[in-house]
Short mmCIF file of C-alpha atoms in Angstrom, two decimals:
data_model
loop_
_atom_site.label_atom_id
_atom_site.label_comp_id
_atom_site.label_asym_id
_atom_site.label_seq_id
_atom_site.Cartn_x
_atom_site.Cartn_y
_atom_site.Cartn_z
CA MET A 1 -0.07 -0.62 0.18
CA PRO A 2 1.50 3.68 -1.08
CA ASN A 3 0.82 4.72 2.71
CA PRO A 4 1.30 3.34 6.06
CA SER A 5 -2.62 4.67 7.36
CA PRO A 6 -5.78 3.22 5.35
CA GLN A 7 -9.05 3.05 7.40
CA LEU A 8 -11.42 1.65 6.03
CA LEU A 9 -15.09 -0.32 7.37
CA LEU A 10 -15.80 -2.94 4.39
CA LEU A 11 -19.58 -3.91 4.89
CA SER A 12 -20.44 -6.64 2.64
CA SER A 13 -24.05 -5.89 3.26
CA SER A 14 -25.88 -2.50 5.30
CA THR A 15 -28.89 -4.85 5.74
CA THR A 16 -29.48 -8.19 8.06
CA HIS A 17 -31.78 -9.73 7.95
CA GLY A 18 -34.20 -8.74 10.95
CA ARG A 19 -32.69 -5.76 11.86
CA PRO A 20 -32.43 -1.79 10.56
CA PHE A 21 -29.79 -0.35 7.86
CA LEU A 22 -26.15 -0.82 9.57
CA GLY A 23 -27.58 -2.02 12.76
CA HIS A 24 -25.93 -5.00 13.04
CA ALA A 25 -22.17 -3.51 12.79
CA LEU A 26 -23.15 0.72 14.71
CA GLU A 27 -20.89 -0.49 17.52
CA ALA A 28 -18.49 -1.07 14.65
CA VAL A 29 -19.31 2.68 12.73
CA THR A 30 -18.91 4.00 16.18
CA GLU A 31 -15.54 2.92 16.88
CA TRP A 32 -13.96 3.06 13.03
CA LEU A 33 -15.40 7.11 12.73
CA ALA A 34 -12.97 7.62 16.46
CA GLY A 35 -15.73 10.96 17.54
CA ARG A 36 -15.59 12.36 14.37
CA LYS A 37 -19.14 14.29 13.79
CA ARG A 38 -19.75 14.46 10.25
CA LEU A 39 -19.95 11.72 8.02
CA LEU A 40 -20.09 12.52 3.96
CA PHE A 41 -21.68 9.85 2.06
CA ALA A 42 -22.26 8.84 -1.85
CA PRO A 43 -25.32 7.63 -2.61
CA PHE A 44 -25.35 6.72 -6.03
CA ALA A 45 -25.50 3.15 -6.33
CA GLN A 46 -29.20 4.19 -5.72
CA ARG A 47 -31.65 6.11 -8.66
CA ASP A 48 -32.69 8.39 -5.23
CA HIS A 49 -30.17 10.19 -4.04
CA ASP A 50 -32.22 12.09 -1.11
CA HIS A 51 -34.28 9.02 0.18
CA TYR A 52 -30.47 7.65 0.67
CA VAL A 53 -29.35 9.90 2.45
CA ASP A 54 -32.55 10.68 4.93
CA VAL A 55 -31.75 6.44 5.75
CA VAL A 56 -28.51 6.72 6.70
CA GLN A 57 -29.13 9.84 9.00
CA ASP A 58 -31.68 8.00 10.84
CA ALA A 59 -29.16 5.48 11.07
CA VAL A 60 -26.20 7.28 13.00
CA ASN A 61 -28.66 8.92 14.64
CA PRO A 62 -28.00 7.81 18.24
CA LEU A 63 -24.12 8.33 16.81
CA GLY A 64 -24.77 12.00 16.84
CA VAL A 65 -23.42 12.62 13.65
CA ARG A 66 -23.99 14.93 10.50
CA VAL A 67 -24.61 13.26 7.77
CA GLU A 68 -24.45 15.71 3.84
CA GLY A 69 -25.18 13.69 0.37
CA LEU A 70 -21.97 14.36 -1.56
CA HIS A 71 -24.96 14.38 -5.00
CA THR A 72 -26.06 17.84 -3.19
CA ALA A 73 -21.72 19.14 -3.59
CA ALA A 74 -21.85 22.07 -5.55
CA ASP A 75 -17.61 20.69 -6.22
CA PRO A 76 -17.62 17.30 -5.31
CA VAL A 77 -14.10 16.59 -5.59
CA GLY A 78 -13.56 19.84 -3.13
CA ALA A 79 -16.01 18.56 -0.77
CA VAL A 80 -14.52 14.50 -0.76
CA ARG A 81 -11.23 15.74 -0.30
CA GLU A 82 -12.73 18.35 2.39
CA ALA A 83 -14.39 15.56 4.11
CA GLU A 84 -13.93 14.19 8.06
CA ALA A 85 -15.01 10.48 6.32
CA LEU A 86 -16.40 8.94 4.24
CA PHE A 87 -19.28 6.26 3.60
CA VAL A 88 -19.96 5.20 -0.51
CA GLY A 89 -23.48 3.19 -0.16
CA GLY A 90 -24.78 0.19 -1.29
CA GLY A 91 -26.95 -0.73 -4.36
CA ASN A 92 -25.95 -0.82 -8.85
CA SER A 93 -22.50 -1.36 -8.86
CA PHE A 94 -22.47 -0.61 -12.20
CA ARG A 95 -23.77 3.04 -11.82
CA LEU A 96 -22.04 3.27 -9.33
CA LEU A 97 -18.30 3.42 -10.42
CA SER A 98 -20.13 5.35 -13.61
CA GLU A 99 -21.64 7.99 -11.36
CA LEU A 100 -18.56 8.64 -8.83
CA ARG A 101 -16.35 8.36 -12.84
CA GLY A 102 -18.36 11.06 -14.59
CA ARG A 103 -17.95 13.16 -11.47
CA GLY A 104 -14.12 12.29 -11.09
CA LEU A 105 -14.47 10.60 -7.92
CA VAL A 106 -12.79 7.82 -7.84
CA ALA A 107 -9.35 9.30 -8.08
CA ALA A 108 -10.17 11.92 -5.50
CA ILE A 109 -11.42 9.36 -3.16
CA ARG A 110 -8.13 7.29 -3.43
CA ASP A 111 -6.52 10.53 -2.39
CA ALA A 112 -8.36 11.34 0.16
CA VAL A 113 -8.70 7.84 1.58
CA LEU A 114 -4.61 7.10 1.53
CA THR A 115 -3.85 10.27 3.40
CA GLY A 116 -5.85 9.34 6.17
CA THR A 117 -9.46 9.59 4.96
CA PRO A 118 -11.79 6.70 7.08
CA TYR A 119 -13.33 5.55 4.65
CA MET A 120 -16.66 3.01 4.90
CA GLY A 121 -18.30 0.67 1.80
CA ALA A 122 -21.60 -1.60 2.36
CA SER A 123 -22.39 -3.94 -0.76
CA ALA A 124 -21.26 -1.83 -4.08
CA GLY A 125 -19.56 0.80 -2.06
CA THR A 126 -17.26 -2.28 -0.78
CA ASN A 127 -16.41 -3.21 -4.19
CA MET A 128 -15.49 0.01 -4.90
CA ALA A 129 -12.40 -0.21 -2.22
CA CYS A 130 -11.30 -3.09 -4.40
CA PRO A 131 -8.99 -2.81 -7.46
CA SER A 132 -11.76 -3.76 -9.83
CA LEU A 133 -15.72 -3.60 -10.20
CA ARG A 134 -15.23 -7.57 -11.67
CA THR A 135 -16.35 -9.59 -8.29
CA THR A 136 -19.79 -7.56 -8.21
CA ASN A 137 -22.75 -9.72 -8.12
CA ASP A 138 -25.09 -6.93 -9.57
CA MET A 139 -26.99 -6.82 -12.72
CA PRO A 140 -25.06 -4.61 -15.32
CA ILE A 141 -27.82 -2.37 -16.25
CA VAL A 142 -25.00 0.82 -17.63
CA ARG A 143 -21.62 0.46 -18.66
CA PRO A 144 -18.93 2.69 -16.59
CA PRO A 145 -16.21 3.40 -18.46
CA SER A 146 -14.00 1.05 -16.93
CA PHE A 147 -13.88 -1.24 -14.29
CA GLU A 148 -11.11 -0.15 -12.71
CA ALA A 149 -12.29 0.93 -9.41
CA ILE A 150 -10.92 3.37 -6.36
CA GLY A 151 -8.18 0.31 -5.16
CA LEU A 152 -8.06 1.03 -1.53
CA VAL A 153 -6.72 -3.33 -1.57
CA PRO A 154 -5.37 -5.02 -3.99
CA PHE A 155 -7.50 -8.24 -3.61
CA GLN A 156 -10.74 -8.17 -4.47
CA ILE A 157 -14.07 -8.61 -2.34
CA ASN A 158 -17.89 -11.02 -3.40
CA PRO A 159 -19.85 -9.16 -1.13
CA HIS A 160 -23.03 -11.06 0.17
CA TYR A 161 -21.99 -13.89 -0.63
CA LEU A 162 -23.72 -16.91 -0.49
CA ASP A 163 -23.21 -20.74 0.01
CA PRO A 164 -24.48 -22.96 -1.92
CA ASP A 165 -28.34 -23.75 -1.69
CA PRO A 166 -28.04 -27.67 -1.51
CA GLY A 167 -31.97 -28.34 -1.95
CA SER A 168 -32.22 -25.56 -4.61
CA THR A 169 -33.44 -27.16 -7.51
CA HIS A 170 -32.45 -23.95 -9.75
CA MET A 171 -29.43 -24.03 -12.46
CA GLY A 172 -28.04 -20.46 -12.64
CA GLU A 173 -24.41 -20.90 -11.61
CA THR A 174 -23.57 -21.20 -7.82
CA ARG A 175 -21.24 -18.31 -6.02
CA GLU A 176 -18.97 -20.58 -5.64
CA ARG A 177 -18.52 -21.26 -9.57
CA ARG A 178 -19.10 -17.59 -10.87
CA ILE A 179 -16.00 -17.09 -8.89
CA THR A 180 -13.74 -20.19 -9.82
CA GLU A 181 -14.52 -18.47 -13.81
CA PHE A 182 -13.74 -14.85 -12.48
CA LEU A 183 -10.25 -16.57 -11.27
CA GLU A 184 -9.86 -18.40 -15.00
CA GLU A 185 -9.46 -15.04 -16.36
CA ASN A 186 -8.07 -13.13 -13.53
CA ASP A 187 -5.24 -13.57 -10.56
CA VAL A 188 -5.98 -12.00 -8.21
CA PRO A 189 -7.81 -12.78 -4.37
CA VAL A 190 -11.52 -13.30 -3.87
CA LEU A 191 -12.83 -12.48 -0.16
CA GLY A 192 -16.09 -13.68 -0.23
CA LEU A 193 -17.85 -11.95 2.82
CA ARG A 194 -20.68 -13.32 3.87
CA GLU A 195 -23.50 -11.12 4.95
CA GLU A 196 -22.93 -10.25 8.51
CA ALA A 197 -19.16 -9.86 7.63
CA TRP A 198 -17.27 -6.83 7.48
CA LEU A 199 -13.13 -6.19 7.04
CA ARG A 200 -11.97 -4.11 9.17
CA VAL A 201 -7.95 -2.38 7.59
CA ARG A 202 -5.84 -0.10 9.63
CA GLY A 203 -2.36 0.80 7.85
CA ALA A 204 -1.00 -2.86 7.21
CA HIS A 205 -3.00 -4.23 9.45
CA ALA A 206 -6.63 -6.34 8.08
CA GLU A 207 -9.42 -8.50 10.47
CA LEU A 208 -12.33 -10.24 9.84
CA ALA A 209 -14.74 -8.73 11.92
CA GLY A 210 -18.84 -9.30 12.61
CA PHE A 211 -21.04 -12.78 13.00
CA SER A 212 -20.05 -14.82 10.80
CA ALA A 213 -16.88 -16.51 8.37
CA ALA A 214 -15.72 -15.16 5.30
CA ARG A 215 -14.29 -17.90 1.66
CA LEU A 216 -11.16 -16.25 0.47
CA PHE A 217 -10.78 -18.17 -3.40
CA ASP A 218 -7.36 -18.27 -4.52
CA ARG A 219 -6.14 -19.52 -8.78
CA GLY A 220 -4.86 -23.06 -7.66
CA ALA A 221 -5.70 -23.41 -3.90
CA GLU A 222 -8.97 -24.99 -2.41
CA PRO A 223 -11.40 -22.51 -0.34
CA ARG A 224 -10.33 -20.89 2.72
CA GLU A 225 -12.36 -20.04 5.42
CA PHE A 226 -11.69 -17.65 8.43
CA ALA A 227 -12.84 -16.42 11.04
CA PRO A 228 -14.12 -13.43 12.90
CA GLY A 229 -11.42 -12.06 14.56
CA ALA A 230 -8.72 -13.33 12.03
CA ASP A 231 -5.60 -12.25 11.12
CA LEU A 232 -5.59 -11.33 6.67
CA SER A 233 -3.24 -8.64 6.87
CA PHE A 234 -1.86 -11.20 4.65
CA LEU A 235 -4.07 -9.95 1.35
CA LEU A 236 -2.70 -6.18 1.68
CA ARG A 237 0.43 -7.29 0.22
CA SER A 238 -1.06 -9.22 -2.24
CA GLU A 239 -0.09 -8.03 -5.66
CA PRO A 240 -3.27 -8.47 -8.47
CA ARG A 241 -2.26 -10.03 -11.50
CA PHE A 242 -5.26 -8.87 -14.59
CA ASP A 243 -5.55 -6.08 -16.91
CA LEU A 244 -7.22 -3.55 -15.86
CA PRO A 245 -9.39 -1.74 -17.34
CA MET B 1 -37.35 -6.61 -38.14
CA PRO B 2 -34.73 -5.93 -40.86
CA ASN B 3 -35.89 -9.40 -42.18
CA PRO B 4 -38.99 -11.87 -42.15
CA SER B 5 -38.13 -14.26 -41.10
CA PRO B 6 -35.45 -15.03 -38.20
CA GLN B 7 -35.93 -18.74 -36.64
CA LEU B 8 -34.91 -18.41 -33.59
CA LEU B 9 -34.63 -20.80 -29.69
CA LEU B 10 -33.81 -19.06 -27.50
CA LEU B 11 -34.64 -21.33 -24.11
CA SER B 12 -33.51 -20.85 -20.56
CA SER B 13 -30.99 -22.49 -19.90
CA SER B 14 -29.44 -25.84 -21.43
CA THR B 15 -30.16 -27.89 -18.49
CA THR B 16 -32.38 -27.81 -15.98
CA HIS B 17 -32.66 -29.98 -12.48
CA GLY B 18 -32.69 -33.46 -13.07
CA ARG B 19 -32.23 -34.24 -17.02
CA PRO B 20 -29.27 -34.07 -19.28
CA PHE B 21 -27.92 -31.39 -21.75
CA LEU B 22 -30.89 -29.27 -23.46
CA GLY B 23 -32.27 -32.67 -22.32
CA HIS B 24 -35.61 -30.30 -21.65
CA ALA B 25 -35.65 -29.39 -25.29
CA LEU B 26 -34.67 -32.06 -27.62
CA GLU B 27 -38.02 -31.99 -29.26
CA ALA B 28 -37.94 -28.07 -29.75
CA VAL B 29 -34.50 -28.68 -30.80
CA THR B 30 -36.04 -31.32 -33.35
CA GLU B 31 -39.08 -29.32 -34.54
CA TRP B 32 -36.18 -25.81 -34.91
CA LEU B 33 -33.70 -28.06 -36.99
CA ALA B 34 -35.66 -28.86 -39.60
CA GLY B 35 -33.62 -31.25 -40.86
CA ARG B 36 -30.46 -30.24 -40.93
CA LYS B 37 -27.78 -32.78 -39.84
CA ARG B 38 -24.75 -29.47 -38.98
CA LEU B 39 -24.43 -27.84 -35.83
CA LEU B 40 -21.72 -24.74 -35.88
CA PHE B 41 -21.30 -24.27 -32.26
CA ALA B 42 -19.50 -21.22 -30.25
CA PRO B 43 -18.71 -22.56 -27.41
CA PHE B 44 -16.62 -19.40 -25.78
CA ALA B 45 -19.27 -18.69 -22.69
CA GLN B 46 -17.07 -21.49 -20.99
CA ARG B 47 -13.40 -21.25 -20.80
CA ASP B 48 -12.92 -25.38 -22.33
CA HIS B 49 -13.50 -25.41 -25.52
CA ASP B 50 -13.45 -28.85 -26.29
CA HIS B 51 -14.49 -30.25 -23.94
CA TYR B 52 -18.39 -27.69 -24.10
CA VAL B 53 -18.22 -29.48 -27.72
CA ASP B 54 -18.55 -33.31 -27.48
CA VAL B 55 -21.25 -32.04 -24.12
CA VAL B 56 -23.36 -30.11 -26.90
CA GLN B 57 -21.80 -33.71 -29.37
CA ASP B 58 -23.03 -36.17 -27.42
CA ALA B 59 -26.24 -33.96 -26.19
CA VAL B 60 -28.09 -33.82 -30.04
CA ASN B 61 -26.25 -38.08 -31.46
CA PRO B 62 -29.50 -38.58 -31.10
CA LEU B 63 -30.42 -36.51 -33.73
CA GLY B 64 -28.13 -38.30 -35.59
CA VAL B 65 -26.62 -34.61 -35.55
CA ARG B 66 -23.27 -33.39 -36.05
CA VAL B 67 -21.39 -30.53 -34.22
CA GLU B 68 -18.48 -28.52 -35.27
CA GLY B 69 -17.24 -26.39 -32.95
CA LEU B 70 -17.13 -22.29 -34.48
CA HIS B 71 -13.24 -22.56 -32.13
CA THR B 72 -11.45 -24.61 -34.39
CA ALA B 73 -12.46 -22.68 -37.54
CA ALA B 74 -9.62 -20.53 -39.24
CA ASP B 75 -11.86 -18.52 -40.68
CA PRO B 76 -14.91 -17.56 -38.83
CA VAL B 77 -16.61 -15.73 -39.66
CA GLY B 78 -16.40 -17.54 -43.01
CA ALA B 79 -18.11 -20.86 -40.50
CA VAL B 80 -20.83 -18.41 -39.44
CA ARG B 81 -21.66 -17.00 -43.04
CA GLU B 82 -21.58 -21.47 -44.10
CA ALA B 83 -23.55 -22.73 -41.28
CA GLU B 84 -26.39 -24.68 -41.84
CA ALA B 85 -27.20 -23.64 -37.86
CA LEU B 86 -26.03 -21.86 -35.33
CA PHE B 87 -25.69 -22.82 -31.26
CA VAL B 88 -24.30 -20.27 -29.02
CA GLY B 89 -23.99 -22.63 -24.88
CA GLY B 90 -24.12 -20.49 -21.83
CA GLY B 91 -21.86 -19.98 -18.90
CA ASN B 92 -20.29 -16.41 -19.00
CA SER B 93 -21.69 -14.06 -21.09
CA PHE B 94 -18.97 -11.10 -20.56
CA ARG B 95 -16.70 -13.09 -21.66
CA LEU B 96 -18.72 -15.00 -24.49
CA LEU B 97 -19.32 -11.56 -25.50
CA SER B 98 -15.51 -10.17 -25.47
CA GLU B 99 -14.68 -13.48 -27.13
CA LEU B 100 -17.59 -12.56 -29.70
CA ARG B 101 -16.26 -9.59 -30.59
CA GLY B 102 -13.16 -9.85 -30.23
CA ARG B 103 -13.40 -12.78 -33.04
CA GLY B 104 -15.28 -10.54 -35.37
CA LEU B 105 -18.32 -12.42 -35.33
CA VAL B 106 -21.15 -10.79 -33.50
CA ALA B 107 -22.29 -8.84 -37.00
CA ALA B 108 -21.56 -11.90 -39.21
CA ILE B 109 -23.53 -14.25 -36.62
CA ARG B 110 -25.91 -10.79 -37.20
CA ASP B 111 -25.75 -11.58 -41.10
CA ALA B 112 -26.71 -14.53 -40.97
CA VAL B 113 -28.92 -15.17 -38.73
CA LEU B 114 -31.14 -12.56 -40.47
CA THR B 115 -30.75 -13.64 -43.59
CA GLY B 116 -32.18 -17.22 -42.73
CA THR B 117 -29.91 -19.10 -40.33
CA PRO B 118 -31.99 -21.18 -37.44
CA TYR B 119 -29.70 -19.73 -34.38
CA MET B 120 -30.70 -21.72 -30.91
CA GLY B 121 -29.11 -19.67 -27.57
CA ALA B 122 -28.68 -20.68 -24.60
CA SER B 123 -28.46 -18.50 -21.12
CA ALA B 124 -25.82 -16.27 -21.46
CA GLY B 125 -25.97 -17.52 -25.41
CA THR B 126 -29.81 -15.56 -25.32
CA ASN B 127 -28.49 -13.04 -23.97
CA MET B 128 -26.56 -12.50 -26.77
CA ALA B 129 -29.74 -12.26 -28.78
CA CYS B 130 -30.86 -9.53 -26.94
CA PRO B 131 -29.91 -6.24 -28.06
CA SER B 132 -27.20 -5.82 -24.97
CA LEU B 133 -25.19 -7.92 -21.73
CA ARG B 134 -26.94 -5.64 -20.43
CA THR B 135 -30.08 -8.34 -18.50
CA THR B 136 -27.25 -10.84 -17.25
CA ASN B 137 -26.95 -12.55 -13.94
CA ASP B 138 -23.47 -13.31 -14.57
CA MET B 139 -20.00 -11.83 -13.14
CA PRO B 140 -18.45 -9.85 -15.09
CA ILE B 141 -15.01 -11.93 -14.76
CA VAL B 142 -13.92 -9.55 -17.80
CA ARG B 143 -14.45 -6.67 -20.17
CA PRO B 144 -16.17 -6.80 -23.64
CA PRO B 145 -15.55 -3.20 -26.05
CA SER B 146 -18.90 -2.62 -25.88
CA PHE B 147 -22.03 -4.40 -23.77
CA GLU B 148 -24.12 -4.06 -27.14
CA ALA B 149 -24.09 -8.08 -28.39
CA ILE B 150 -26.34 -9.35 -31.44
CA GLY B 151 -29.39 -7.56 -31.16
CA LEU B 152 -32.17 -10.42 -32.94
CA VAL B 153 -34.87 -9.64 -31.10
CA PRO B 154 -34.94 -6.16 -29.72
CA PHE B 155 -36.38 -6.71 -26.08
CA GLN B 156 -33.85 -8.44 -24.06
CA ILE B 157 -33.82 -11.89 -21.63
CA ASN B 158 -33.20 -12.75 -18.48
CA PRO B 159 -32.13 -16.24 -18.56
CA HIS B 160 -32.72 -18.40 -15.54
CA TYR B 161 -35.07 -16.24 -14.08
CA LEU B 162 -36.05 -16.76 -10.13
CA ASP B 163 -38.48 -16.19 -8.41
CA PRO B 164 -37.55 -14.43 -4.46
CA ASP B 165 -38.14 -16.80 -1.57
CA PRO B 166 -40.51 -15.67 0.33
CA GLY B 167 -38.18 -17.91 2.98
CA SER B 168 -35.02 -16.31 2.18
CA THR B 169 -33.31 -15.12 4.82
CA HIS B 170 -30.81 -13.52 2.23
CA MET B 171 -30.30 -9.58 2.18
CA GLY B 172 -28.69 -9.93 -2.32
CA GLU B 173 -30.88 -7.93 -4.07
CA THR B 174 -33.50 -9.78 -5.57
CA ARG B 175 -33.71 -10.68 -9.42
CA GLU B 176 -37.16 -8.07 -9.35
CA ARG B 177 -34.93 -5.72 -7.97
CA ARG B 178 -32.83 -6.17 -10.39
CA ILE B 179 -34.24 -5.84 -12.94
CA THR B 180 -36.43 -3.16 -11.43
CA GLU B 181 -32.88 -1.49 -11.17
CA PHE B 182 -33.24 -2.06 -15.15
CA LEU B 183 -36.05 0.52 -15.79
CA GLU B 184 -34.48 3.27 -14.06
CA GLU B 185 -31.60 3.52 -16.52
CA ASN B 186 -33.17 1.43 -19.63
CA ASP B 187 -36.62 1.38 -21.12
CA VAL B 188 -36.76 -1.69 -22.83
CA PRO B 189 -39.29 -4.25 -22.20
CA VAL B 190 -37.01 -7.42 -20.04
CA LEU B 191 -39.10 -10.66 -20.16
CA GLY B 192 -37.25 -12.77 -17.46
CA LEU B 193 -37.46 -16.60 -18.66
CA ARG B 194 -36.96 -19.37 -16.17
CA GLU B 195 -34.94 -22.23 -16.58
CA GLU B 196 -37.90 -24.80 -17.99
CA ALA B 197 -39.36 -21.89 -20.49
CA TRP B 198 -37.88 -20.56 -23.95
CA LEU B 199 -38.89 -18.60 -27.02
CA ARG B 200 -39.86 -19.60 -30.21
CA VAL B 201 -38.89 -16.86 -33.10
CA ARG B 202 -40.53 -17.73 -36.72
CA GLY B 203 -40.29 -14.53 -38.74
CA ALA B 204 -42.55 -11.65 -36.99
CA HIS B 205 -43.76 -14.51 -34.67
CA ALA B 206 -43.15 -15.14 -30.91
CA GLU B 207 -43.83 -18.10 -28.51
CA LEU B 208 -43.80 -19.04 -25.21
CA ALA B 209 -43.27 -22.16 -24.54
CA GLY B 210 -41.58 -25.37 -23.15
CA PHE B 211 -42.83 -25.85 -19.31
CA SER B 212 -42.62 -22.54 -16.88
CA ALA B 213 -44.48 -19.59 -17.19
CA ALA B 214 -42.03 -16.41 -18.02
CA ARG B 215 -42.76 -12.91 -16.66
CA LEU B 216 -42.67 -9.69 -18.37
CA PHE B 217 -41.30 -6.07 -17.14
CA ASP B 218 -41.73 -2.75 -18.76
CA ARG B 219 -41.05 0.48 -17.05
CA GLY B 220 -44.29 2.42 -15.22
CA ALA B 221 -46.69 -1.58 -15.27
CA GLU B 222 -47.17 -4.05 -13.35
CA PRO B 223 -45.35 -7.04 -14.49
CA ARG B 224 -47.57 -9.53 -16.29
CA GLU B 225 -47.22 -13.27 -16.48
CA PHE B 226 -47.44 -15.49 -19.42
CA ALA B 227 -48.19 -18.58 -19.65
CA PRO B 228 -46.75 -21.92 -22.01
CA GLY B 229 -48.56 -20.81 -25.56
CA ALA B 230 -48.97 -17.46 -25.13
CA ASP B 231 -47.89 -15.49 -28.52
CA LEU B 232 -45.65 -12.65 -27.73
CA SER B 233 -45.19 -11.54 -31.35
CA PHE B 234 -46.14 -8.04 -30.05
CA LEU B 235 -42.14 -8.07 -28.31
CA LEU B 236 -41.09 -8.22 -31.67
CA ARG B 237 -42.34 -4.82 -32.60
CA SER B 238 -40.25 -3.34 -28.90
CA GLU B 239 -38.57 -0.06 -30.04
CA PRO B 240 -36.25 0.68 -27.49
CA ARG B 241 -34.52 3.08 -25.72
CA PHE B 242 -31.60 3.04 -23.69
CA ASP B 243 -28.28 4.14 -25.63
CA LEU B 244 -25.40 1.19 -26.55
CA PRO B 245 -23.46 0.27 -25.52
#
């Protein structure tokens, strides 16, 4: 990593079954915010930006945090530069990346985060922290000018990672099959983050946290399971071997 | 449609639960072939082309049909031009479209089919018959130079269409939610083809067939269900309103 101190909180999902938005991870969000009281939120993965800001504001009200929507900034790049903390929310990853690129925000966010601005992602926002969009689950409803994402970590994450359902009669590819196809074309580790899991990165240290194990896929190796609390710092030393964009 | 007589067989999937490859649709394949004994097969959606040709050959052995792999043709465009019938198989749609484009086959297949060569698609191969890749379920493991597909029909199909599971605790988007996101960005009808269903197009006539109903999504309208046997010719008169690529 070019900078020793990125502060990342990468959630598999913003919502888990039976809990409100961010409800499963509020303690982790509090710790990640480290007392900051303003949160700049990128709502671009969903269509209704204002509504999405309201959802996030409701979620962090108990923490006394004020949310600002990045879509309302007259100068989005400047807003990112001055942010106390950044949150990129989930929705459709293709739409999100297109909107970020259209506003010049991919490089702006990378620069801000690698010089210390805390970054939180959920689902599509976690995808954005990877080198590429290529391990998203989303439908390619629009075509971004590049699949290259923000690249805050040097490996891929698959959010909402889902184990095969042994009772299913559906013949569509399992998630593991899809990731195997990814590894046929790209030599980059993929961390399958189940919905209640997240990754906490502090500088050169990465720890799996939350309430689910995660599954790591790498070319030519059997998938490996890691339990919450596992030290995944070795992933920060990955050297992604694929052509971008 | 520019030509009155395309002959299309668009399968949701090549395999259904508990049956061999193409087993559920052999009668429809026989009718579609109309006595032709050579089938040119595009295996590019999967990694192992030779193996994939063997799978298809085994499936159509009972019909006395000889399968040729398009990947072995010294002149792929010429092979398409001279084909008796074309089959584009399933796998990863992003890989498939990249490989077709890299070989100059998108326009070649369009030209052949619109002047009478029968086309069969399954899953990713059915996606290719639409104007765009944008309603695939697949992971974007590679980035095609365009999302524009072959465009044999003027609407989109979502293969392996899957109803929401009311017992699920998974929070990833349902298929219906993903298609709704597509319709937020693109004004084009989307036919959700469940796995045992297919679409048979003969010139200006399109009929739903197989053993499952299909679900049609259109911007600003409630989704509609159609049973096997339904006349869907009206979809061939759609005017897709989205920007390509």
